[in-house]
Short mmCIF file of C-alpha atoms in Angstrom, two decimals:
data_model
loop_
_atom_site.label_atom_id
_atom_site.label_comp_id
_atom_site.label_asym_id
_atom_site.label_seq_id
_atom_site.Cartn_x
_atom_site.Cartn_y
_atom_site.Cartn_z
CA MET P 17 -4.42 -8.70 -12.99
CA ILE P 18 -1.45 -7.83 -10.09
CA ASP P 19 -2.42 -6.88 -6.23
CA ALA P 20 -0.55 -3.37 -5.52
CA HIS P 21 -0.82 -3.72 -2.51
CA ALA P 22 -2.41 -6.11 0.13
CA HIS P 23 -1.10 -7.71 3.61
CA ILE P 24 -1.19 -11.57 2.80
CA GLU P 25 0.83 -12.05 6.27
CA MET P 26 -2.37 -11.22 8.43
CA PHE P 27 -3.88 -14.05 7.34
CA GLY P 28 -1.10 -15.98 9.49
CA LYS P 29 -1.60 -20.23 9.28
CA GLU P 30 -4.05 -19.84 5.97
CA THR P 31 -0.95 -17.66 4.54
CA PRO P 32 0.36 -20.14 1.94
CA GLY P 33 -3.16 -21.67 0.80
CA VAL P 34 -3.56 -18.11 0.15
CA VAL P 35 -0.73 -17.52 -2.14
CA GLU P 36 -1.28 -20.38 -4.13
CA GLU P 37 -5.09 -19.52 -4.84
CA SER P 38 -3.97 -15.99 -6.01
CA ARG P 39 -1.73 -17.99 -7.73
CA LYS P 40 -4.00 -19.15 -9.76
CA ARG P 41 -5.73 -15.78 -10.43
CA LEU P 42 -3.24 -13.52 -10.41
CA ARG P 43 -0.07 -12.70 -12.24
CA ALA P 44 1.64 -11.20 -8.69
CA VAL P 45 0.98 -9.53 -5.35
CA VAL P 46 2.68 -6.61 -3.73
CA ASP P 47 2.42 -7.00 0.06
CA SER P 48 2.98 -4.36 1.99
CA VAL P 49 4.80 -5.96 5.10
CA THR P 50 4.43 -3.42 7.69
CA GLU P 51 4.69 -3.02 11.03
CA TYR P 52 1.37 -2.67 12.96
CA ARG P 53 0.72 -4.21 16.14
CA LYS P 54 1.67 -7.52 16.73
CA PHE P 55 2.33 -8.19 12.73
CA HIS P 56 6.50 -7.66 13.02
CA ILE P 57 8.47 -7.39 9.56
CA TRP P 58 10.87 -9.49 10.99
CA LYS P 59 7.80 -12.28 10.98
CA SER P 60 6.25 -11.40 8.57
CA TRP P 61 8.60 -11.67 6.25
CA GLU P 62 10.08 -15.29 7.07
CA LEU P 63 6.10 -16.27 6.82
CA LEU P 64 6.47 -14.21 3.22
CA LYS P 65 9.94 -15.60 2.30
CA PRO P 66 9.35 -18.66 0.61
CA HIS P 67 6.50 -16.93 -1.88
CA PHE P 68 9.11 -14.30 -3.16
CA ASP P 69 9.20 -15.66 -6.29
CA PHE P 70 5.05 -14.77 -6.74
CA VAL P 71 4.59 -11.99 -3.51
CA PHE P 72 6.64 -8.59 -4.24
CA PRO P 73 7.81 -7.35 -0.51
CA THR P 74 7.60 -3.65 0.68
CA LEU P 75 8.72 -3.15 3.80
CA GLY P 76 7.09 0.12 5.78
CA TYR P 77 6.76 1.15 9.17
CA ALA P 78 2.08 1.90 9.67
CA PRO P 79 0.79 5.46 10.81
CA ASN P 80 -0.86 3.93 13.05
CA GLU P 81 2.03 2.47 14.43
CA ALA P 82 4.12 5.36 14.60
CA ARG P 83 1.53 7.27 16.55
CA ARG P 84 2.76 5.27 19.66
CA GLY P 85 6.55 6.68 20.30
CA ASN P 86 8.28 3.49 20.15
CA TRP P 87 11.60 5.03 19.12
CA GLU P 88 13.30 1.64 20.01
CA LYS P 89 11.07 -0.55 17.71
CA MET P 90 11.17 2.57 14.51
CA GLU P 91 15.22 1.46 15.01
CA ARG P 92 15.10 -1.83 14.45
CA VAL P 93 12.52 -1.59 11.88
CA GLU P 94 15.24 0.69 9.99
CA ALA P 95 17.67 -1.46 10.42
CA PHE P 96 15.72 -4.43 8.98
CA ILE P 97 14.89 -2.18 5.75
CA ARG P 98 18.46 -1.23 5.82
CA GLY P 99 19.33 -4.61 5.81
CA HIS P 100 17.19 -6.13 3.43
CA ALA P 101 17.02 -2.94 1.03
CA GLY P 102 18.15 -4.88 -1.78
CA GLU P 103 15.17 -7.65 -2.23
CA ILE P 104 12.42 -5.20 -1.51
CA VAL P 105 10.45 -3.10 -4.30
CA ALA P 106 9.24 -0.05 -2.39
CA LEU P 107 9.84 1.29 1.07
CA GLY P 108 6.22 1.39 3.23
CA GLU P 109 3.67 1.51 3.87
CA ILE P 110 4.36 5.03 5.30
CA GLY P 111 2.58 8.00 5.82
CA LEU P 112 0.25 9.69 7.99
CA ASP P 113 -3.32 8.97 9.71
CA PHE P 114 -4.70 12.04 11.13
CA HIS P 115 -8.02 9.69 11.70
CA TYR P 116 -6.75 7.92 14.17
CA ALA P 117 -4.08 9.98 15.45
CA LYS P 118 -6.45 12.78 16.98
CA THR P 119 -3.61 14.06 19.99
CA GLY P 120 -0.37 16.61 19.05
CA VAL P 121 2.04 14.31 20.63
CA GLU P 122 0.48 11.54 18.41
CA ARG P 123 0.81 13.74 15.67
CA ARG P 124 4.50 14.55 16.45
CA ASN P 125 5.40 10.96 16.70
CA GLN P 126 3.57 10.60 13.13
CA ARG P 127 5.52 13.27 11.23
CA GLU P 128 8.97 11.52 13.03
CA VAL P 129 8.67 8.46 12.10
CA PHE P 130 7.20 9.44 8.54
CA ASN P 131 10.06 11.71 7.75
CA ARG P 132 12.44 9.15 8.93
CA PHE P 133 11.61 6.63 6.64
CA LEU P 134 10.99 9.09 3.28
CA ASN P 135 14.27 10.01 4.06
CA LEU P 136 15.65 6.53 4.33
CA ALA P 137 13.50 6.14 0.73
CA VAL P 138 15.69 8.88 -0.42
CA GLU P 139 19.01 7.36 0.57
CA LEU P 140 18.06 4.00 -0.50
CA ASP P 141 16.75 4.98 -4.09
CA LEU P 142 13.58 3.45 -3.17
CA PRO P 143 9.97 4.47 -4.56
CA VAL P 144 7.31 5.01 -1.54
CA VAL P 145 4.34 3.45 -0.89
CA LEU P 146 1.81 5.55 1.34
CA HIS P 147 -0.74 5.73 3.51
CA ALA P 148 -2.72 9.11 3.95
CA ARG P 149 -6.12 9.86 5.38
CA ASP P 150 -7.04 12.80 6.77
CA ALA P 151 -3.39 14.05 5.69
CA GLU P 152 -3.52 13.89 2.46
CA ARG P 153 -1.48 17.44 1.11
CA GLU P 154 0.75 17.00 3.82
CA VAL P 155 1.73 13.85 2.63
CA PHE P 156 1.81 14.50 -0.86
CA GLU P 157 4.11 18.27 -0.16
CA LYS P 158 6.53 16.08 2.34
CA VAL P 159 6.83 13.65 -0.82
CA GLN P 160 7.35 16.42 -3.40
CA ARG P 161 9.87 18.35 -1.18
CA VAL P 162 12.15 14.98 -1.19
CA GLY P 163 11.89 14.22 -4.46
CA VAL P 164 10.54 10.21 -4.20
CA ARG P 165 8.60 8.64 -6.80
CA ALA P 166 5.14 7.64 -4.66
CA TYR P 167 2.30 5.21 -5.24
CA PHE P 168 -0.76 6.65 -2.67
CA HIS P 169 -2.75 3.45 -1.62
CA SER P 170 -5.98 3.07 -0.61
CA TYR P 171 -6.83 6.53 -1.55
CA SER P 172 -9.67 7.69 -0.76
CA GLY P 173 -8.88 12.19 -0.80
CA PRO P 174 -10.68 15.15 -2.50
CA LYS P 175 -10.53 14.18 -6.36
CA GLU P 176 -8.39 17.40 -7.19
CA LEU P 177 -4.97 16.44 -5.02
CA ALA P 178 -5.63 13.08 -6.63
CA LEU P 179 -5.13 14.60 -10.16
CA GLU P 180 -2.39 16.65 -9.18
CA ILE P 181 -0.97 14.23 -7.98
CA ALA P 182 -1.33 12.34 -10.70
CA GLU P 183 0.18 15.23 -12.78
CA ASN P 184 3.45 15.18 -10.69
CA ASP P 185 3.92 11.26 -12.11
CA HIS P 186 2.98 9.27 -9.24
CA ILE P 187 -0.06 6.25 -8.92
CA ILE P 188 -3.44 5.94 -6.97
CA GLY P 189 -4.61 2.39 -5.70
CA ILE P 190 -8.13 1.75 -6.51
CA ASN P 191 -9.29 -0.66 -4.05
CA THR P 192 -12.13 -3.49 -4.07
CA GLY P 193 -13.42 -0.59 -1.39
CA ILE P 194 -14.89 1.24 -4.45
CA ASP P 195 -18.49 0.79 -3.72
CA PHE P 196 -19.14 1.70 -0.58
CA ILE P 197 -16.55 4.91 0.03
CA PRO P 198 -17.97 7.41 -2.57
CA ALA P 199 -13.72 8.97 -2.71
CA VAL P 200 -12.50 5.77 -4.07
CA ARG P 201 -14.78 5.99 -6.50
CA GLU P 202 -14.22 10.03 -7.49
CA ALA P 203 -10.91 9.14 -7.98
CA ALA P 204 -11.32 6.27 -10.18
CA GLU P 205 -13.37 8.37 -12.38
CA ILE P 206 -11.14 11.16 -12.59
CA LEU P 207 -7.69 10.02 -13.12
CA PRO P 208 -6.74 8.64 -15.93
CA LEU P 209 -5.32 5.60 -16.76
CA GLU P 210 -2.45 5.45 -17.03
CA SER P 211 -2.04 7.12 -13.22
CA ILE P 212 -3.80 4.19 -11.12
CA VAL P 213 -3.33 0.64 -10.07
CA VAL P 214 -5.34 -2.00 -8.72
CA GLU P 215 -5.45 -2.76 -4.77
CA THR P 216 -7.24 -5.13 -1.98
CA ASP P 217 -5.80 -3.48 0.71
CA ALA P 218 -6.42 -7.82 2.35
CA PRO P 219 -7.30 -8.52 4.44
CA TYR P 220 -9.08 -5.42 4.66
CA MET P 221 -11.58 -3.30 2.14
CA SER P 222 -13.82 -6.53 1.16
CA PRO P 223 -16.18 -5.88 -1.56
CA HIS P 224 -18.65 -8.78 0.06
CA LYS P 225 -19.71 -7.01 3.63
CA GLY P 226 -19.00 -9.20 6.67
CA GLU P 227 -15.96 -11.49 4.44
CA ARG P 228 -12.43 -11.00 4.42
CA ASN P 229 -10.91 -9.33 1.44
CA TYR P 230 -8.64 -11.90 -0.71
CA PRO P 231 -6.26 -10.58 -3.61
CA TRP P 232 -7.76 -12.19 -6.26
CA ASN P 233 -10.34 -9.91 -5.30
CA VAL P 234 -8.58 -7.11 -7.62
CA GLU P 235 -10.87 -8.20 -10.20
CA TYR P 236 -13.68 -6.68 -8.74
CA ALA P 237 -11.90 -3.57 -8.71
CA VAL P 238 -11.09 -3.80 -12.04
CA GLY P 239 -14.48 -4.35 -13.13
CA MET P 240 -15.36 -1.40 -11.15
CA VAL P 241 -13.32 1.02 -12.38
CA ALA P 242 -13.78 -0.89 -16.55
CA GLY P 243 -18.08 0.47 -15.77
CA ILE P 244 -17.10 3.56 -14.92
CA LYS P 245 -15.04 4.29 -17.24
CA GLY P 246 -17.10 2.53 -20.46
CA VAL P 247 -14.04 0.90 -21.14
CA GLU P 248 -13.37 -3.07 -21.69
CA PHE P 249 -12.06 -5.08 -19.15
CA ARG P 250 -8.84 -5.94 -20.42
CA GLU P 251 -8.31 -2.24 -20.90
CA VAL P 252 -8.24 -1.79 -17.32
CA GLU P 253 -6.61 -5.18 -16.45
CA GLN P 254 -3.67 -3.82 -19.08
CA ALA P 255 -3.29 -0.73 -17.72
CA THR P 256 -3.35 -1.24 -14.26
CA GLU P 257 -0.88 -4.41 -14.88
CA ARG P 258 1.50 -2.80 -16.37
CA ASN P 259 1.84 0.68 -14.05
CA ALA P 260 2.33 -1.74 -11.36
CA VAL P 261 5.11 -3.35 -13.29
CA GLY P 262 6.56 0.42 -14.12
CA PHE P 263 6.62 1.51 -11.03
CA PHE P 264 7.47 -0.99 -8.75
CA GLY P 265 10.14 -2.00 -10.82
CA LEU P 266 9.10 -5.87 -11.32
CA HIS P 267 10.32 -9.35 -13.24
CA LEU P 268 7.46 -11.11 -14.12
CA ASP P 269 7.86 -14.43 -16.13
#
């Protein structure tokens, strides 16, 4: 199994232990190293760097940080991404989150940062990892306009749009919140296996109430998708692994 989206650096001092336990259970973890509040990408990078034989990094700027309009930080993050472009498997997560960005100023800030990093992805010829909440249609249209291939992580938008996204050769992340987020289940029901990957968004979205999420809990998402679709666990496991490897261009032992 591959956890296609996690934030292992957010475990802090526990990070090495989480990585080692993940190695026992998974083939790989794609970690979205994202500028967000106190989690600065340059610090997260150094924490995860010893594990880059198993943890495959992306670099991005979270929309809920982007709404603050810190342009100096944005430029520093952009410079860091440029300096490590050959070491990452995608640019992201980036996107729009209008659930939290309520004001016109906050949404304008998010759009400016999102546009900036979408254009950077085009320049660097990288796929993008997207965070889209209450703004799924706008994010999709922007991606289509610039012509990058995209991974809509932890998708919880309309199922009709999910199909449109898949039909345009993008992939969608089904997360471990599948039990308690109806839109995630609906997406799992309607999408073909060829269009999905599974993810934890660890340490968030735990399938176990009151607990932190861990990358190996991706097994839960695989099992739920298998049950929903009436297929064997192994079929979902193989398909989602293949999709993650293909999208990110992973080189696994």
